[in-house]
GROMACS .gro file of C-alpha atoms in nm:
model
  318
    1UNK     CA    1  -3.034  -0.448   1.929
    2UNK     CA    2  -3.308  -0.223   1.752
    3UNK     CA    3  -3.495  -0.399   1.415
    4UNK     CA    4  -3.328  -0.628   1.200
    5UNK     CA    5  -3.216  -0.398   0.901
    6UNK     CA    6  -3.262  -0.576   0.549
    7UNK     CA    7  -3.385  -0.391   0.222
    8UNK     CA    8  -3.679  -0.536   0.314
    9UNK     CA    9  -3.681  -0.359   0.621
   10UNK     CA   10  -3.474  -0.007   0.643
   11UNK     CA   11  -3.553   0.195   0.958
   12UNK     CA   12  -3.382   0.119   1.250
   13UNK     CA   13  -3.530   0.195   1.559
   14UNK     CA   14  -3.212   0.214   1.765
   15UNK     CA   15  -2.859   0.330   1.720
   16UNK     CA   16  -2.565   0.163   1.913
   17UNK     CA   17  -2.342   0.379   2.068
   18UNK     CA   18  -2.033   0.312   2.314
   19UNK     CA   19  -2.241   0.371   2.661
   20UNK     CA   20  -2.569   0.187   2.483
   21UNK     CA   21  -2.852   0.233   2.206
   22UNK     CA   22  -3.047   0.540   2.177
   23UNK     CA   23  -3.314   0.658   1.928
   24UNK     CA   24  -3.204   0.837   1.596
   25UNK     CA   25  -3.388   1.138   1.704
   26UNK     CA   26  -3.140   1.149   1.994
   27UNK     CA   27  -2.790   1.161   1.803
   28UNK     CA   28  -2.841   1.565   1.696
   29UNK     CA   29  -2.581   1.753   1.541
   30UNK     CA   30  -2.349   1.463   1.427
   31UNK     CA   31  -1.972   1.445   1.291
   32UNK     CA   32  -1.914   1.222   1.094
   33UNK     CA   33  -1.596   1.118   1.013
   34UNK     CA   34  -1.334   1.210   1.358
   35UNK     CA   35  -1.095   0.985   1.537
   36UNK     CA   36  -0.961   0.995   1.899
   37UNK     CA   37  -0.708   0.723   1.877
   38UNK     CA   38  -0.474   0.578   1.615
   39UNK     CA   39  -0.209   0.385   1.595
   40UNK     CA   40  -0.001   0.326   1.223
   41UNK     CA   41   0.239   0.060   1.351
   42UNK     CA   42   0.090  -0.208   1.115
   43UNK     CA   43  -0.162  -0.511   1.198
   44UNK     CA   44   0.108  -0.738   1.319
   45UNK     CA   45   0.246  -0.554   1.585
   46UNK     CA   46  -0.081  -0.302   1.729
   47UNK     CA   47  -0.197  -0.371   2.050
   48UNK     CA   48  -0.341  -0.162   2.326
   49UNK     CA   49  -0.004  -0.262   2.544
   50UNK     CA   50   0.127   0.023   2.307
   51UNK     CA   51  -0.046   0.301   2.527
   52UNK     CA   52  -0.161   0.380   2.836
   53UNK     CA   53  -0.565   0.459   2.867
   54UNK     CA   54  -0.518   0.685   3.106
   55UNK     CA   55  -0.296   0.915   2.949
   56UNK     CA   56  -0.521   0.870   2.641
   57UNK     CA   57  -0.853   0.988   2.821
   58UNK     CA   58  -0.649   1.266   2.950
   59UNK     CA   59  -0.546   1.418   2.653
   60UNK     CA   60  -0.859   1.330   2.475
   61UNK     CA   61  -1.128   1.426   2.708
   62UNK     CA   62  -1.134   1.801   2.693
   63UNK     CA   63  -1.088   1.826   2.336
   64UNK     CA   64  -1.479   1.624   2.327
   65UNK     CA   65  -1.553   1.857   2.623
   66UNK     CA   66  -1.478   2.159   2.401
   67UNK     CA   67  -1.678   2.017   2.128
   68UNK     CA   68  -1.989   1.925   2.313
   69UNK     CA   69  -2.002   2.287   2.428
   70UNK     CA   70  -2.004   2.414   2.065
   71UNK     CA   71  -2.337   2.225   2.057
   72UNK     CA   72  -2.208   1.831   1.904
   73UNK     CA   73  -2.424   1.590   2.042
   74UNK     CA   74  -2.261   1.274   1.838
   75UNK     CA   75  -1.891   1.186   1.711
   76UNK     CA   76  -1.865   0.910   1.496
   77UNK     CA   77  -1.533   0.751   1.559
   78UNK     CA   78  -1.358   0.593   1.259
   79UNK     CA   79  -1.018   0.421   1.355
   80UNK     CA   80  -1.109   0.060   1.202
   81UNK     CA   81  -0.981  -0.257   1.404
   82UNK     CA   82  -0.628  -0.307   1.368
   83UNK     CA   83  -0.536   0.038   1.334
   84UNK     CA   84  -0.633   0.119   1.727
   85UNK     CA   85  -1.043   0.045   1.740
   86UNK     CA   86  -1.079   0.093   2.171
   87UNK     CA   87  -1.457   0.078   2.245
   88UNK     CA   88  -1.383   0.046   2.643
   89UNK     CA   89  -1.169   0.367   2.591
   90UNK     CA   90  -1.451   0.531   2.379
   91UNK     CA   91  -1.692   0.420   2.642
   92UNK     CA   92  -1.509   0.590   2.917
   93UNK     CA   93  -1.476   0.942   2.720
   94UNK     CA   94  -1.837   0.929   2.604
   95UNK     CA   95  -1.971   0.908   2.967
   96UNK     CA   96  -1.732   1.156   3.086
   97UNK     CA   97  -1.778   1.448   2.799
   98UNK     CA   98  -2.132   1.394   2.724
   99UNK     CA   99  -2.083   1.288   2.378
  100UNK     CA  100  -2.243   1.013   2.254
  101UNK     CA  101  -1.939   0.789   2.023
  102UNK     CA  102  -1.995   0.524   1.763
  103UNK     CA  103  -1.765   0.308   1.656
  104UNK     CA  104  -1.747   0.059   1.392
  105UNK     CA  105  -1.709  -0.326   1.224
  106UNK     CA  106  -1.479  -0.393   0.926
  107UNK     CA  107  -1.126  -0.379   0.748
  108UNK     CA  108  -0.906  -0.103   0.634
  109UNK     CA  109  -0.736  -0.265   0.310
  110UNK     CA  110  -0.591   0.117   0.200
  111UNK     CA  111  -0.206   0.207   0.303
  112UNK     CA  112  -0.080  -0.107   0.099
  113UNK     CA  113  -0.266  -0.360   0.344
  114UNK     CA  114  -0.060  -0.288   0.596
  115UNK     CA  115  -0.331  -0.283   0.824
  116UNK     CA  116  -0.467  -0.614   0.749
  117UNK     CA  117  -0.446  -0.878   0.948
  118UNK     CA  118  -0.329  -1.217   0.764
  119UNK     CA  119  -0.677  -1.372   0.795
  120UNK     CA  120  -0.860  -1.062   0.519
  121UNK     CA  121  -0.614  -1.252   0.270
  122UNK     CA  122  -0.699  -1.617   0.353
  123UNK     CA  123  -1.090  -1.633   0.459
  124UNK     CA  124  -1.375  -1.564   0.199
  125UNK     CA  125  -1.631  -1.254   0.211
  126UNK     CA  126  -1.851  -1.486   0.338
  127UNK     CA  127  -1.593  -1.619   0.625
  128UNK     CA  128  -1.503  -1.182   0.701
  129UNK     CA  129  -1.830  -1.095   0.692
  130UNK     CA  130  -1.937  -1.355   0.938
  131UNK     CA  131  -1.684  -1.192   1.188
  132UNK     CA  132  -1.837  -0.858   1.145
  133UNK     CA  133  -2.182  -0.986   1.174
  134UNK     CA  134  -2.111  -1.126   1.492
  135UNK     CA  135  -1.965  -0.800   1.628
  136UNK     CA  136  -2.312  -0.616   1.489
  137UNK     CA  137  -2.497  -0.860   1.678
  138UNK     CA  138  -2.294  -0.936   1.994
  139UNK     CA  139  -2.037  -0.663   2.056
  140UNK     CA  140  -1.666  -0.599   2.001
  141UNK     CA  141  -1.415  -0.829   2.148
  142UNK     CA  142  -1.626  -0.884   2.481
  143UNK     CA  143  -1.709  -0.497   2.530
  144UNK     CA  144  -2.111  -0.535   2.464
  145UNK     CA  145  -2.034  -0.218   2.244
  146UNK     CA  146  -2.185  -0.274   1.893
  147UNK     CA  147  -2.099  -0.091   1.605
  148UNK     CA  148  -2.289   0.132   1.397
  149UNK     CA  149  -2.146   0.126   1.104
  150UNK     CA  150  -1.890  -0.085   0.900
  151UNK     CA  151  -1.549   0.154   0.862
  152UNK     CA  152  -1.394  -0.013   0.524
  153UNK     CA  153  -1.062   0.131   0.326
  154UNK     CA  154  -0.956   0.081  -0.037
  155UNK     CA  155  -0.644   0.196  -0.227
  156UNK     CA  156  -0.663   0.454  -0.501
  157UNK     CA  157  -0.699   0.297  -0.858
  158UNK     CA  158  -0.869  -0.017  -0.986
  159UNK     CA  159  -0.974  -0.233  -0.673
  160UNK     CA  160  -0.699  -0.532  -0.581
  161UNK     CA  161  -0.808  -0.854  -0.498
  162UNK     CA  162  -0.844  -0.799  -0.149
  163UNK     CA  163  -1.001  -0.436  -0.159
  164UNK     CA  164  -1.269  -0.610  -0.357
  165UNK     CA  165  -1.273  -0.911  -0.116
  166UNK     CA  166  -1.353  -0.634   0.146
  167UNK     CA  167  -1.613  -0.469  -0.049
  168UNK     CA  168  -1.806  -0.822  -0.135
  169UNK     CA  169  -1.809  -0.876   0.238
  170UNK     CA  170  -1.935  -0.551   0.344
  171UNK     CA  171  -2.221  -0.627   0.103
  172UNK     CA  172  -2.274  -0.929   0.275
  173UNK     CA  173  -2.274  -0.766   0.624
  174UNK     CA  174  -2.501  -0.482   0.503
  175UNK     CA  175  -2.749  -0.756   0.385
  176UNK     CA  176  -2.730  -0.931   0.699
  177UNK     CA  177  -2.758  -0.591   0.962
  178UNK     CA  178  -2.863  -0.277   0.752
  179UNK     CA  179  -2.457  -0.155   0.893
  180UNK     CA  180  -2.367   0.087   0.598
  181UNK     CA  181  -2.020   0.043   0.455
  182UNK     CA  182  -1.820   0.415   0.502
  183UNK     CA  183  -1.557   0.289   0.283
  184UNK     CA  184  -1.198   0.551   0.284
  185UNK     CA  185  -1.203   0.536  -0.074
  186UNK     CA  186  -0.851   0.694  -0.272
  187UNK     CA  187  -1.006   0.824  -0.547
  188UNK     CA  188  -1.304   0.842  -0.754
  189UNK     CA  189  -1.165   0.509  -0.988
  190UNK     CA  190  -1.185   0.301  -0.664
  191UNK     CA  191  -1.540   0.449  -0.611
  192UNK     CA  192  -1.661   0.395  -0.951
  193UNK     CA  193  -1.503   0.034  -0.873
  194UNK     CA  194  -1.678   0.044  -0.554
  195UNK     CA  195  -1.997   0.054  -0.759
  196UNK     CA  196  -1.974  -0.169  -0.957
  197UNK     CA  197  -1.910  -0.468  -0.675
  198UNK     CA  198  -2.228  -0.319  -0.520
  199UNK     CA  199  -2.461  -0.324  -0.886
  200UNK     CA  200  -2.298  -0.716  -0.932
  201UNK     CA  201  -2.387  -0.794  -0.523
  202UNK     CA  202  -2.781  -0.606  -0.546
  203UNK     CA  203  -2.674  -0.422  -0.311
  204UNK     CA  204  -2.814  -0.023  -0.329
  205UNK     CA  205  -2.567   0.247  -0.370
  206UNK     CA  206  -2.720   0.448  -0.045
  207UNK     CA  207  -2.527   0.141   0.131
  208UNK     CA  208  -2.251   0.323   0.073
  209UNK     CA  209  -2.056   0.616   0.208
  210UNK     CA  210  -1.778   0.801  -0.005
  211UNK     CA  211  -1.535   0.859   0.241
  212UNK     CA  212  -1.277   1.152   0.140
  213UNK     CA  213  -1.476   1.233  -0.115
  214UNK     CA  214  -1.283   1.489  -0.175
  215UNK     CA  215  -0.968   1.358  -0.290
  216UNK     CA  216  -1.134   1.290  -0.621
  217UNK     CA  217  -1.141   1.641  -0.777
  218UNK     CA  218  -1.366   1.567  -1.129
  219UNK     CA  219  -1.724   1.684  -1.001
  220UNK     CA  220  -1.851   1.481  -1.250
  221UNK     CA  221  -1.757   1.150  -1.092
  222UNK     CA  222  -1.909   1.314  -0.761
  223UNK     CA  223  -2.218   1.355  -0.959
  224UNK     CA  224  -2.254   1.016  -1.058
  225UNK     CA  225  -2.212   0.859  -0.759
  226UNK     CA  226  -2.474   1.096  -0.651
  227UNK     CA  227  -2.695   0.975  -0.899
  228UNK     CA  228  -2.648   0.615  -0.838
  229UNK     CA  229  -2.780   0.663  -0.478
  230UNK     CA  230  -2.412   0.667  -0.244
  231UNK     CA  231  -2.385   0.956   0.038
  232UNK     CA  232  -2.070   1.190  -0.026
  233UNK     CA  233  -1.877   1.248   0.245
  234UNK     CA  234  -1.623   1.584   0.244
  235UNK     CA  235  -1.413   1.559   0.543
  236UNK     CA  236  -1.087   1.689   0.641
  237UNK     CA  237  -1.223   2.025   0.656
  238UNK     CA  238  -0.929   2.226   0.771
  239UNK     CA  239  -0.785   2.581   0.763
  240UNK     CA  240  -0.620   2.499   0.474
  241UNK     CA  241  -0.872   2.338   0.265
  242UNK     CA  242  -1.173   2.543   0.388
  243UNK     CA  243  -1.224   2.703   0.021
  244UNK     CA  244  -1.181   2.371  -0.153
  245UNK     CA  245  -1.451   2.209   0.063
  246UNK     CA  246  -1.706   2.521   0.060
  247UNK     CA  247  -1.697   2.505  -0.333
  248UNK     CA  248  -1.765   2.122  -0.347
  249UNK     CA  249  -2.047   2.147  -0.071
  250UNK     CA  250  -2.209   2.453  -0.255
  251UNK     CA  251  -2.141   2.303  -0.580
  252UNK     CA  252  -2.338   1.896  -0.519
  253UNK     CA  253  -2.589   2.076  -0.318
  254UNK     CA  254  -2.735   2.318  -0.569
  255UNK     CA  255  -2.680   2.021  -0.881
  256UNK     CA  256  -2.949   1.833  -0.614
  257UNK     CA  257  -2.816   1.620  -0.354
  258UNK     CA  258  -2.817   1.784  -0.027
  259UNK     CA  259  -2.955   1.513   0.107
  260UNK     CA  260  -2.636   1.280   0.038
  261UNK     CA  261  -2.378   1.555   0.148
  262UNK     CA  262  -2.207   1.491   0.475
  263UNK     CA  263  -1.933   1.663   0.600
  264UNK     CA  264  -1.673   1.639   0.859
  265UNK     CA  265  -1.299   1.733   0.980
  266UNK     CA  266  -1.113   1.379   0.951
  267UNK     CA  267  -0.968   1.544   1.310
  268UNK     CA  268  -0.779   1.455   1.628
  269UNK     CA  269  -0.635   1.210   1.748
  270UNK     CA  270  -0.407   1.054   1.992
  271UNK     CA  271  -0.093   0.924   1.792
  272UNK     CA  272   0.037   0.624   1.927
  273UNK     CA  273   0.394   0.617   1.950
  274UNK     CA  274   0.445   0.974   1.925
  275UNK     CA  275   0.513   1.159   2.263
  276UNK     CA  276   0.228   1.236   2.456
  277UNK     CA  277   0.026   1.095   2.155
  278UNK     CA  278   0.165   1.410   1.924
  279UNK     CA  279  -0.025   1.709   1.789
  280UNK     CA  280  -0.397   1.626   1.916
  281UNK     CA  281  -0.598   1.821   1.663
  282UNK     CA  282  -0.930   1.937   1.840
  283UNK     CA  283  -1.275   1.899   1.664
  284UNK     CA  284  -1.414   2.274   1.677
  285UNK     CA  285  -1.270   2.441   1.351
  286UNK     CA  286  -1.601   2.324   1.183
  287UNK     CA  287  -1.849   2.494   1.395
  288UNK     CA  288  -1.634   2.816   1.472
  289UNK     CA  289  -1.532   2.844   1.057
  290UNK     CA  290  -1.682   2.670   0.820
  291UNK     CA  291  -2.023   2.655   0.937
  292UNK     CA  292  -1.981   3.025   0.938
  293UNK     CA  293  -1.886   3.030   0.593
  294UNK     CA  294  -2.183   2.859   0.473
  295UNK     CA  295  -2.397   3.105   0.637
  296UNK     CA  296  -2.240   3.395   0.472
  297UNK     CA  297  -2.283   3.180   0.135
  298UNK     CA  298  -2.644   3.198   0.232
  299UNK     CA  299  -2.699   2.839   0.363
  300UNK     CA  300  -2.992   2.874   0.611
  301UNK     CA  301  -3.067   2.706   0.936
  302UNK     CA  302  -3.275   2.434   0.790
  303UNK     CA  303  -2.970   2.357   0.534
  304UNK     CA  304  -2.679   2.350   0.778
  305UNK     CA  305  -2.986   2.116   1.020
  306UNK     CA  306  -2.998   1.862   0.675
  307UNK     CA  307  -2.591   1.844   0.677
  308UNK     CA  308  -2.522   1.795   1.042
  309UNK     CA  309  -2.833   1.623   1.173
  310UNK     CA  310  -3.086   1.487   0.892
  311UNK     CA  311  -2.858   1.348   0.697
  312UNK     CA  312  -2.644   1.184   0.942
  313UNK     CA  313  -2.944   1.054   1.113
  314UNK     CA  314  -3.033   0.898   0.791
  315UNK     CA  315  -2.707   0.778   0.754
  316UNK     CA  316  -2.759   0.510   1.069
  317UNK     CA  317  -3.107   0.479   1.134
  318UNK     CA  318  -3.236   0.376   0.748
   0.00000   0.00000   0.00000
C-alpha cells in the first residue's frame, strides 16, 4: 500500500487498481463513474452463483477494448458490495483490455436500503468503518485487490438514520486511509445533508464526491458545494442528456471550479438476471460526442486534460 493518507498527510504515492498499484501519473485519461457488472436483486439474495464469469468477460471485454482504443487509460468501476462488487472478474478484464479498473469499499444505503445488508442497520460507524478499513488495508474478500475509493449511496431528501450512519463511517474510513467517499447522492438536500455530517465529523468537504450531481438542477446548491471544497461529479452523459450536461459543465467551470468538475457516462453494464446480461451500454459516447462538443464550445486541450486526467488524478492520489 502507498503512504498512509491522513489530513496530515494527503498525497498518495500509489493508486490500487484490480491487477496492482501504480503511480497517479500512470492512471491518464480517467472515467470516473462506469460499471461493468450489476446485479438489483437485493442484498439478501446477490451472489456471484447468479452469473457465469465467463459469459460476463465475454460480453464485457470488447466494450473496454473499444474504449481503450479511444485513448481511456483508467475506468473507475462503481457497483458497491452487495449490488455485484467482482474484483477477480475486474481483474481478469483489466489484464485482458489494457485498462487499468478500480474498484471500491463501502455501502449503498439509496433504493430504500434494499441493498444493505442487515449488519449497516445493527453495527456502529465505528464497527462499518472498521470493515472497510480492513478492505483498504488488506484487500476485498481474499482477492489482494484494494480499493481506491469508498462508493457510498444516500436517498434523496433529508438523510435517514442509516444514510447518515453511512456517511459518519465514511468519515471515519477517510480519516483512517485518505479513501474519498463518492457518495450517489439523490439530490442536492441529501448533499447539503451530506455536509453537514462532514463540518460536525472535521472532516474537509474535498473528501467528498457529488455523485449525480446532476440530478439536483438549482446551480446554486452546485455552487455551494463548490465553495465548501466537494468535487462535482456530472455523469450519465448520454445522447439524451448531452445539452443538459454541456450547460452545467460550461456553467461551474466559468463561476471557478474547474478543478472540482468531473464527468462521466454512469454506462454499461452486464445486468444480472436479464438475458445475456441485457442492453450492455458501451463507454465511447463521451469521447466520440461530448468531448467534441466542448471543443466546439471552445474548451481547449489543457481544459478537457484538467477534466479527464488532472482532476481525476487528484481525485485518488491527494
Amino acid at each position: 500500500m502507498g503512504a498512509a493518507v491522513t489530513p496530515a498527510n494527503p498525497v498518495r504515492t500509489s493508486v490500487p487498481t484490480a491487477t496492482g498499484s501504480v503511480a497517479p501519473s500512470l492512471l491518464g485519461t480517467t472515467l470516473i463513474h462506469e460499471h461493468v457488472l450489476v446485479d438489483f436483486v437485493g442484498a439478501d439474495r446477490v451472489s456471484p452463483s447468479r452469473y457465469n464469469r465467463d459469459e460476463v468477460f465475454r460480453v464485457a471485454l470488447p466494450k473496454l477494448q473499444e474504449v481503450r482504443r479511444r485513448g481511456c487509460r483508467t475506468l473507475v468501476e462503481c457497483t458497491p458490495a452487495y449490488l455485484g462488487r467482482d474484483p477477480e472478474l475486474l481483474r481478469r478484464l483489466s489484464k485482458a483490455s489494457g485498462v487499468l479498473v478500480l474498484t471500491n469499499t463501502g455501502y449503498y444505503g439509496a433504493a430504500r436500503d434494499k441493498h444493505l445488508p442487515k449488519h449497516a442497520f445493527e453495527e456502529t460507524p465505528e464497527q462499518l468503518a472498521q470493515r472497510w478499513v480492513r478492505e483498504a488495508q488488506d484487500g476485498i474478500d481474499g482477492t489482494g485487490i484494494r480499493p481506491a475509493f469508498q462508493k457510498l449511496g444516500v436517498d434523496a431528501g433529508p438523510l435517514s438514520a442509516v444514510d447518515r450512519k453511512l456517511i459518519e463511517a465514511g468519515c471515519l474510513t477517510w480519516q483512517q486511509t485518505g479513501l474519498r467517499m463518492h457518495v450517489h447522492t439523490g439530490n442536492g438536500e441529501a448533499a447539503l445533508g451530506i455536509l453537514e455530517v462532514l463540518k460536525q465529523r472535521g472532516v474537509p468537504a474535498r473528501a467528498y464526491v457529488w455523485v449525480h450531481a446532476q440530478n439536483e438542477r438549482d446551480r446554486e446548491i452546485h455552487r455551494r458545494l463548490g465553495a465548501a471544497g466537494a468535487f462535482l461529479e456530472f455523469d450519465g452523459i448520454n445522447e439524451r442528456s448531452l445539452d443538459r450536461h454541456l450547460a452545467a459543465v460550461l456553467d461551474l467551470w466559468k463561476a471557478g471550479f474547474a478543478n472540482q468538475l468531473l464527468i462521466s457516462q454512469d454506462s454499461g453494464w452486464y445486468h444480472v438476471g436479464e438475458p445475456g446480461g441485457g442492453n450492455y451500454r458501451g463507454y465511447t459516447f463521451l469521447f466520440d460526442a461530448f468531448l467534441p462538443a466542448l471543443r466546439r464550445a471552445r474548451m481547449t486541450e489543457a481544459d478537457l486534460r484538467r477534466l479527464l486526467v488532472l482532476n481525476p488524478r487528484t481525485v485518488f492520489a491527494g
